[in-house]
Short mmCIF file of C-alpha atoms in Angstrom, two decimals:
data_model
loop_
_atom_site.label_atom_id
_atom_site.label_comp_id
_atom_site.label_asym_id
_atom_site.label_seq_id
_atom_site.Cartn_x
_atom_site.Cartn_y
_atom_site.Cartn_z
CA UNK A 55 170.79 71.97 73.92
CA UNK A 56 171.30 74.20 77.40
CA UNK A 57 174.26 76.24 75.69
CA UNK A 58 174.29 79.79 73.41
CA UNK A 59 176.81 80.53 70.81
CA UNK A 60 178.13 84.14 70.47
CA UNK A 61 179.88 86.07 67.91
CA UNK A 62 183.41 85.75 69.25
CA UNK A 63 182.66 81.94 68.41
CA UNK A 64 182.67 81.04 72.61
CA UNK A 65 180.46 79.16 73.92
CA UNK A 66 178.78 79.98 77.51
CA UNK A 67 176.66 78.01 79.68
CA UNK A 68 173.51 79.94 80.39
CA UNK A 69 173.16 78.74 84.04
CA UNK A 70 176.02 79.91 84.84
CA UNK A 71 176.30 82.97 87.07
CA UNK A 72 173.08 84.66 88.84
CA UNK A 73 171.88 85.90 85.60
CA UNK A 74 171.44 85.14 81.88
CA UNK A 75 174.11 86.82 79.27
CA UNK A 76 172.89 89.76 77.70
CA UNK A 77 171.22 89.32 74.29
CA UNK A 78 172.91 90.53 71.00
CA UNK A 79 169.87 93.63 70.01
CA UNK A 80 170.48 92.11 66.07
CA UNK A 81 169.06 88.97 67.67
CA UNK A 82 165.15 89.10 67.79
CA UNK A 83 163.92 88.07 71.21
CA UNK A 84 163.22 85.03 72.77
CA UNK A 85 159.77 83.55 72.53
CA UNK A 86 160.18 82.92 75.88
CA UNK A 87 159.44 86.76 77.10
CA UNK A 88 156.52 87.48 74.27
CA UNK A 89 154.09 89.17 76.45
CA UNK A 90 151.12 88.17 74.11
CA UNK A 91 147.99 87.62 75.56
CA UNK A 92 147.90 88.07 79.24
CA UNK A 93 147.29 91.60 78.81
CA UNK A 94 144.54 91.23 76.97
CA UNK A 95 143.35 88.78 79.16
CA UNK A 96 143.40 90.93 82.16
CA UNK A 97 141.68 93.71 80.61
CA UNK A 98 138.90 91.81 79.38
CA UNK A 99 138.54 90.60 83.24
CA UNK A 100 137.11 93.40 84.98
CA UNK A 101 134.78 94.18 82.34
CA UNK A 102 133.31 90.90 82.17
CA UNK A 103 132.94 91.30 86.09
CA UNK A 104 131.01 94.15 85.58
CA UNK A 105 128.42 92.25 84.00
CA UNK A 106 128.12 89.93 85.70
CA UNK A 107 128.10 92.19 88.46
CA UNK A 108 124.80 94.41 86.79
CA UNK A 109 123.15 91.14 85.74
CA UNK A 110 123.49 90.00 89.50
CA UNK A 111 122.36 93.23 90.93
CA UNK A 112 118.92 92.95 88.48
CA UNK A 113 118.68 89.70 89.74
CA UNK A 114 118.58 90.60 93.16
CA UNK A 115 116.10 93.60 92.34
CA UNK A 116 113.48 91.60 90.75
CA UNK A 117 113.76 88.83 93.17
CA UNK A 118 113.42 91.94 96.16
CA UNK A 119 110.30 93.58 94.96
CA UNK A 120 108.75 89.75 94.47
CA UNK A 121 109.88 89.24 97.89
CA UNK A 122 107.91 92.04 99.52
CA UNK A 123 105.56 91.51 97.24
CA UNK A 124 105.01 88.32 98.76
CA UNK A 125 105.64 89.13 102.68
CA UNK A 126 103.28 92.18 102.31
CA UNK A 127 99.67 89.78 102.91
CA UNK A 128 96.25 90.29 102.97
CA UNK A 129 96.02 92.95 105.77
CA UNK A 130 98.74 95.86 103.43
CA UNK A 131 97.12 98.88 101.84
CA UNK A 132 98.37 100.30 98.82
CA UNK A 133 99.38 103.60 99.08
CA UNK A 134 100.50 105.86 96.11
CA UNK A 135 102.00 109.11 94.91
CA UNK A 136 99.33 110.36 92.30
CA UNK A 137 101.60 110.09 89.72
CA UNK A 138 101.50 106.07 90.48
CA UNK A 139 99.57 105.02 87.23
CA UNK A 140 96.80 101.85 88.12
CA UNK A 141 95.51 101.94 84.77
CA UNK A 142 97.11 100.66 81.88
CA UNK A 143 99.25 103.01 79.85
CA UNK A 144 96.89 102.29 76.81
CA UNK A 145 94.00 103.78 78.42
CA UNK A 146 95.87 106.35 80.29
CA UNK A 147 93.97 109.22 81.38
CA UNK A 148 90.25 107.96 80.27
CA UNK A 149 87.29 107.48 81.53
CA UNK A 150 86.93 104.31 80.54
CA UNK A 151 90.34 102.94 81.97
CA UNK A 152 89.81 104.63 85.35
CA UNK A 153 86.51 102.58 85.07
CA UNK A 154 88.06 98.85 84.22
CA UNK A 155 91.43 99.43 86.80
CA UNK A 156 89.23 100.60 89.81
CA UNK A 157 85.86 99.31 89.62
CA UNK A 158 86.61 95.93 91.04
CA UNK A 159 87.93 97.63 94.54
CA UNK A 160 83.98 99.04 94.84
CA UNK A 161 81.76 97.08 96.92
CA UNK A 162 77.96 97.93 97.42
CA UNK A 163 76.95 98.26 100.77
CA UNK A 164 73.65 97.09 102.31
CA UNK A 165 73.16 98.19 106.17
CA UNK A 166 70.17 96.81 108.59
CA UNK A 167 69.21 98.56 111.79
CA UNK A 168 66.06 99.67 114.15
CA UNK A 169 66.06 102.99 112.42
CA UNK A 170 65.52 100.93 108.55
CA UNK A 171 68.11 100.22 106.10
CA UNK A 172 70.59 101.84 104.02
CA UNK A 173 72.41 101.15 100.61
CA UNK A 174 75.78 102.44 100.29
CA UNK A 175 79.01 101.81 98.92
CA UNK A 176 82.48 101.41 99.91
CA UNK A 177 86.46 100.70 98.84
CA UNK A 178 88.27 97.87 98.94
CA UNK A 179 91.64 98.60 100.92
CA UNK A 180 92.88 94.87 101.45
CA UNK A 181 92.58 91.66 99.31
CA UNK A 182 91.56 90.16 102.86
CA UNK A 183 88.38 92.05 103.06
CA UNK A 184 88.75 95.54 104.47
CA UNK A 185 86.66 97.89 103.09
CA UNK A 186 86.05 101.67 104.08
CA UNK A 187 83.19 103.91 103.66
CA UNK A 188 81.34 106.22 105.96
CA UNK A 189 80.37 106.14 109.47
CA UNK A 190 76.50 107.15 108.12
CA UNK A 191 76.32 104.42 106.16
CA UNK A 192 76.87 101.59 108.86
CA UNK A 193 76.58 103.35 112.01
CA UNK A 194 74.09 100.97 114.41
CA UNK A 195 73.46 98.67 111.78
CA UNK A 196 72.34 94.72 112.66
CA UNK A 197 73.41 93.26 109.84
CA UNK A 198 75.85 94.31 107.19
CA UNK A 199 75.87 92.59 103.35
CA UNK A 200 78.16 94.08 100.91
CA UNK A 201 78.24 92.84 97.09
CA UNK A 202 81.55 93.01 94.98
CA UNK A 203 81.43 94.23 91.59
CA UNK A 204 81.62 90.31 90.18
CA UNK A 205 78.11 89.73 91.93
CA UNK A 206 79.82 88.07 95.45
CA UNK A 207 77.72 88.53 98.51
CA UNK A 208 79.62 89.04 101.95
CA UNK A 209 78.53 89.62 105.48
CA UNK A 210 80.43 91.98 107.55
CA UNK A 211 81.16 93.02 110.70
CA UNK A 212 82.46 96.76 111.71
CA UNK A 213 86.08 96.84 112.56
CA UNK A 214 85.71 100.27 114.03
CA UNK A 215 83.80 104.17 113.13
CA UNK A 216 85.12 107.70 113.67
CA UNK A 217 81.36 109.70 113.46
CA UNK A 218 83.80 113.03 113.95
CA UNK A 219 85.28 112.32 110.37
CA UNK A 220 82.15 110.40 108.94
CA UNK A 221 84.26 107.35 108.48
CA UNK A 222 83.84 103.54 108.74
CA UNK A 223 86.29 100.82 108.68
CA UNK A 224 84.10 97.24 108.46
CA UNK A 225 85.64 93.76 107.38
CA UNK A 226 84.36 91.04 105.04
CA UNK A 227 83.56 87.06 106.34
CA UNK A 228 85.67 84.80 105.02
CA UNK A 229 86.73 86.94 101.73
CA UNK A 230 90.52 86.96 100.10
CA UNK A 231 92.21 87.51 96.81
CA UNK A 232 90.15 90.76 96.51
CA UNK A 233 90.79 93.78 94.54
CA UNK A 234 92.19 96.28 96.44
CA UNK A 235 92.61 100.21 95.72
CA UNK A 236 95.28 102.00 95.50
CA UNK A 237 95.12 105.13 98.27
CA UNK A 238 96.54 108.23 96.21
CA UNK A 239 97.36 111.42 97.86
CA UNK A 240 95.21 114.11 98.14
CA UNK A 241 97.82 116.96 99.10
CA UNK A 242 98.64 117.43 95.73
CA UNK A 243 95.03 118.24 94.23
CA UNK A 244 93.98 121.11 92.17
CA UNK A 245 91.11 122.62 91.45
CA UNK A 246 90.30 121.71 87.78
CA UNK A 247 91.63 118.22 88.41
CA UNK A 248 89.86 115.36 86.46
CA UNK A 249 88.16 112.85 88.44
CA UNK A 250 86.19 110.04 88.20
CA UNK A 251 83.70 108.56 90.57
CA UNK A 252 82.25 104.89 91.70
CA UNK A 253 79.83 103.77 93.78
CA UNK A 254 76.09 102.47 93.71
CA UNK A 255 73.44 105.54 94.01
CA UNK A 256 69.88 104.32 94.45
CA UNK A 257 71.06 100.25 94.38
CA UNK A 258 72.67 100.98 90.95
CA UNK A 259 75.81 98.89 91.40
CA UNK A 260 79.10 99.87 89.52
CA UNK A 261 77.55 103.35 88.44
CA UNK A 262 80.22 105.77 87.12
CA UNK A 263 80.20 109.44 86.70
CA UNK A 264 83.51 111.88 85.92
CA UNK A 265 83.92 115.59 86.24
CA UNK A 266 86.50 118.00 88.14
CA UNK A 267 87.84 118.85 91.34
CA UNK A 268 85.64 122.07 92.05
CA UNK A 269 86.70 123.22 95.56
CA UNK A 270 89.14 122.18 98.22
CA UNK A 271 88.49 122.79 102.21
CA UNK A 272 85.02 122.89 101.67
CA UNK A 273 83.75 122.85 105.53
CA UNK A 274 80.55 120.33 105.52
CA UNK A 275 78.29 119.36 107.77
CA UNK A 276 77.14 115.87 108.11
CA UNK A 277 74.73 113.81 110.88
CA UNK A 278 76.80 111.33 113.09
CA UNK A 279 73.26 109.98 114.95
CA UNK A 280 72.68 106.82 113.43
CA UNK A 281 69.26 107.43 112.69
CA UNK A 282 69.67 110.18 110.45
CA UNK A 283 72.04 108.48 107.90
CA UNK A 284 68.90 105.88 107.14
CA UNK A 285 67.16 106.32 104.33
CA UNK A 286 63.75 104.46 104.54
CA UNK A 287 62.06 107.25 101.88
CA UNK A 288 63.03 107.71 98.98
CA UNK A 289 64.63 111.32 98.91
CA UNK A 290 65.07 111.59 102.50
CA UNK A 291 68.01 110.13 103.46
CA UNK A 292 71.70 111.21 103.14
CA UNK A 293 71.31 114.72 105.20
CA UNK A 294 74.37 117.60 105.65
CA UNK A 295 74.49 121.29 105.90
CA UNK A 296 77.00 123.85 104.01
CA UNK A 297 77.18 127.26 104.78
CA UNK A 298 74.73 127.33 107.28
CA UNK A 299 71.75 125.62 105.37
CA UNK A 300 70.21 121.88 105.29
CA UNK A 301 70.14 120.00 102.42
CA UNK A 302 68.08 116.49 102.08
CA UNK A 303 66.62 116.74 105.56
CA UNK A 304 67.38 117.34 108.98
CA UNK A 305 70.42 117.00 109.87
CA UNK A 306 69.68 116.22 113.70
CA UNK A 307 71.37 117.68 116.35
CA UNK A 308 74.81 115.40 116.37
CA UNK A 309 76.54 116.56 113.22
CA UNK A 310 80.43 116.62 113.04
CA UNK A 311 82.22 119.40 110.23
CA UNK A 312 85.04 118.40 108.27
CA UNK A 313 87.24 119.62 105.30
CA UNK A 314 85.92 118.52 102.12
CA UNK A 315 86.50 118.08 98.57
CA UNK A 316 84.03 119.61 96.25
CA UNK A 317 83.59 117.82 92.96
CA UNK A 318 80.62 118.30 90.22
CA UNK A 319 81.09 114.21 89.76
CA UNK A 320 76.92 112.96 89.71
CA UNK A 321 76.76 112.05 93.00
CA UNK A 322 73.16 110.55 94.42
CA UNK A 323 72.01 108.89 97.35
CA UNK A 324 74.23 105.35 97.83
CA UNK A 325 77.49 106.78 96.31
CA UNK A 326 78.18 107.68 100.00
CA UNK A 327 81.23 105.83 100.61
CA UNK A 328 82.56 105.67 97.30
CA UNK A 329 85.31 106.39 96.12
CA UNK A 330 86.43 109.67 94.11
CA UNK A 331 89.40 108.71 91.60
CA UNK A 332 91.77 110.57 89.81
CA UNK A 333 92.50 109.94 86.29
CA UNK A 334 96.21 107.71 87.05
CA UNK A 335 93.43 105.58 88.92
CA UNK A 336 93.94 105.96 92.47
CA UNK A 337 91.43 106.91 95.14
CA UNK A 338 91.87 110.39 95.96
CA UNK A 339 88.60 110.62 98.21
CA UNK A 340 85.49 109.01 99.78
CA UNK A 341 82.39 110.21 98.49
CA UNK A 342 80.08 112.05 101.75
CA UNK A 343 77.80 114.02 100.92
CA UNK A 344 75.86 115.99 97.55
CA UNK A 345 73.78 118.88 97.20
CA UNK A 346 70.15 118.41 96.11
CA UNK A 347 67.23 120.97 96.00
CA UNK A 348 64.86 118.48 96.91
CA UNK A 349 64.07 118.49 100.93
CA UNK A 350 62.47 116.04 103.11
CA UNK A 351 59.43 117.45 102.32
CA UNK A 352 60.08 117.22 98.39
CA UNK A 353 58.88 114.42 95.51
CA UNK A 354 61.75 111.91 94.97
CA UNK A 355 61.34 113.12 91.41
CA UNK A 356 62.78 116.52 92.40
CA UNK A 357 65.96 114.64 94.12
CA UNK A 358 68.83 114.14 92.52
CA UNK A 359 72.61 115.23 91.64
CA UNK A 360 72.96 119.01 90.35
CA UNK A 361 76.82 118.56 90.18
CA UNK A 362 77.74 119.54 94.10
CA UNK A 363 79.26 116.74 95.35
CA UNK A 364 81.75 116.44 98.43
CA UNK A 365 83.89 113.65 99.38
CA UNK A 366 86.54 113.19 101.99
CA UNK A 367 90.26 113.54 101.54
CA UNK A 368 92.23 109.79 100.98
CA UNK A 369 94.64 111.70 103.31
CA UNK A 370 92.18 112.19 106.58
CA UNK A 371 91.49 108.27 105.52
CA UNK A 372 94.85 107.16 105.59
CA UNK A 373 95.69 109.06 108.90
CA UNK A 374 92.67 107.77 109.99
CA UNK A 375 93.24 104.26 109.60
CA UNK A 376 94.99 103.04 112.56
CA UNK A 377 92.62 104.47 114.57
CA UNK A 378 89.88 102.26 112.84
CA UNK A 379 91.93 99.57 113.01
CA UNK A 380 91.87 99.48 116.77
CA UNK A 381 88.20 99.41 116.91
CA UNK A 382 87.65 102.90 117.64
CA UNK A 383 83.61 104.10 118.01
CA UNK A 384 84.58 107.86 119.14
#
């Protein structure tokens, strides 16, 4: 039925006109204009948008840092804030946890040359093999072997040595999916700082020792002449000067000075080149150089740590890098 019936008992056709009669406000209104749901409907739409929206944008996150993850290869170092945390949050802060996260990423070092041989150690910057350590420990060696802490034996080759800053960059044959650190930042470093360090004094692989930062900008004095970083006695080897005096040796006449770290970490001959850790698990130096009362002259049973240790800052590392990279010898 197309027709509405008023009160004055006429009937009117609804189409006719422009516009529908007006309706009687006793009358309730016609279904047709019930604005139910839309509304709602349109209200609900942005919101669920929104979420779809965040769950997108997570999405994308994750799939971002797998992405660089990914790209980064074997040749990336890690690099850090100190408040990055490498060791689990269970072991947080120990000893013990600084030991399991980092310990992998330490290599023993074995150098051949004329002048004898030398046992160091070094850290693992890449999984594809790059390792640093210190200039003293490789400089003019024949034949390189380093030994990860799973019992793997490498040969090496030098990628490049800066004697001014006791440094070494060398490179493992044939070597991937390794460990590597994570470089920290050494800016930030207080003294009374908890650290931890790794390395392989005397051939004893995977030794660790913990104490405090004890001094920063410590000027020492170490040998860049090849033949003074060997070690063919027991108690001779590893040579530097502070403030003016020689400890374990001669020092030679080629020595290069740089800012130190002073820690009272046990440090012994073949912990040069280790690393120095703080307790969030990233390496905040590279062992150098120790203290010990014993001189050349002196029974190996008078040698030994008496808690002056000195490493080099990750920072002069980092900066240093490039340089290494490019094959530098200076």
């Amino acid at each position: 039925m197309t027709e509405s019936f008023h009160r004055s008992g006429e009937y009117e056709n609804p189409y006719e006109g422009q516009q529908q009669a007006p309706v009687n406000p006793e009358w309730p209104p016609p279904p047709a204009y019930a604005p139910a749901p839309a509304p709602k409907k349109r209200n609900r739409g942005p919101v669920a948008l929104l979420a779809a929206v965040a769950i997108v944008a997570a999405a994308i996150g994750g799939g971002t840092a797998y992405g660089i993850q990914e790209l980064t290869g074997n040749d990336t170092v890690a690099s850090s804030s100190t408040s990055t945390n490498v060791v689990p949050s269970a072991q947080k802060g120990t000893v013990a946890g600084v030991a399991k996260a980092v310990s992998p990423s330490i290599v023993e070092i074995s150098a051949d040359s004329n002048a004898g041989s030398a046992t160091g150690s070094g850290v693992i910057i890449t999984s594809g093999g790059e390792v640093v350590t210190n200039n003293h420990v490789v400089s003019g060696a024949s034949q390189i072997k380093v030994t990860t802490s799973d019992g793997k034996s490498y040969s090496a080759k030098i990628v490049g040595t800066d004697s001014k800053k006791d440094l070494a960059l060398i490179k493992l044959e044939n070597a991937s999916g390794l460990k590597a650190a994570t470089l920290g930042d050494s800016s930030g470093l207080q003294v009374g700082d908890q650290v931890v360090a790794i390395g392989s004094p005397e051939g004893l692989s995977g030794t660790v020792t913990s104490g405090i930062i004890s001094a920063l900008d410590r000027d020492v004095t170490v040998p860049t002449d090849e033949d003074q970083g060997r070690q063919p006695q027991q108690g001779d080897g590893w040579p530097f000067e502070f403030g003016g005096r020689q400890f374990n040796g001669d020092t030679g006449s080629d020595t290069t000075t740089y800012k130190a770290l002073q820690t009272d970490a046990s440090l012994n001959p073949g912990n040069s080149g280790g690393a120095l850790i703080d307790m969030n698990g990233n390496i905040i130096g590279i062992n150098s150089a120790m203290y010990s009362p014993a001189g050349a002259a002196s029974s190996s049973s008078d040698a030994g740590s008496v808690g002056l240790g000195f490493a080099i800052p990750i920072n002069t590392v980092k900066a240093d890098l490039a340089k290494l990279r490019a094959g530098s010898t200076d």
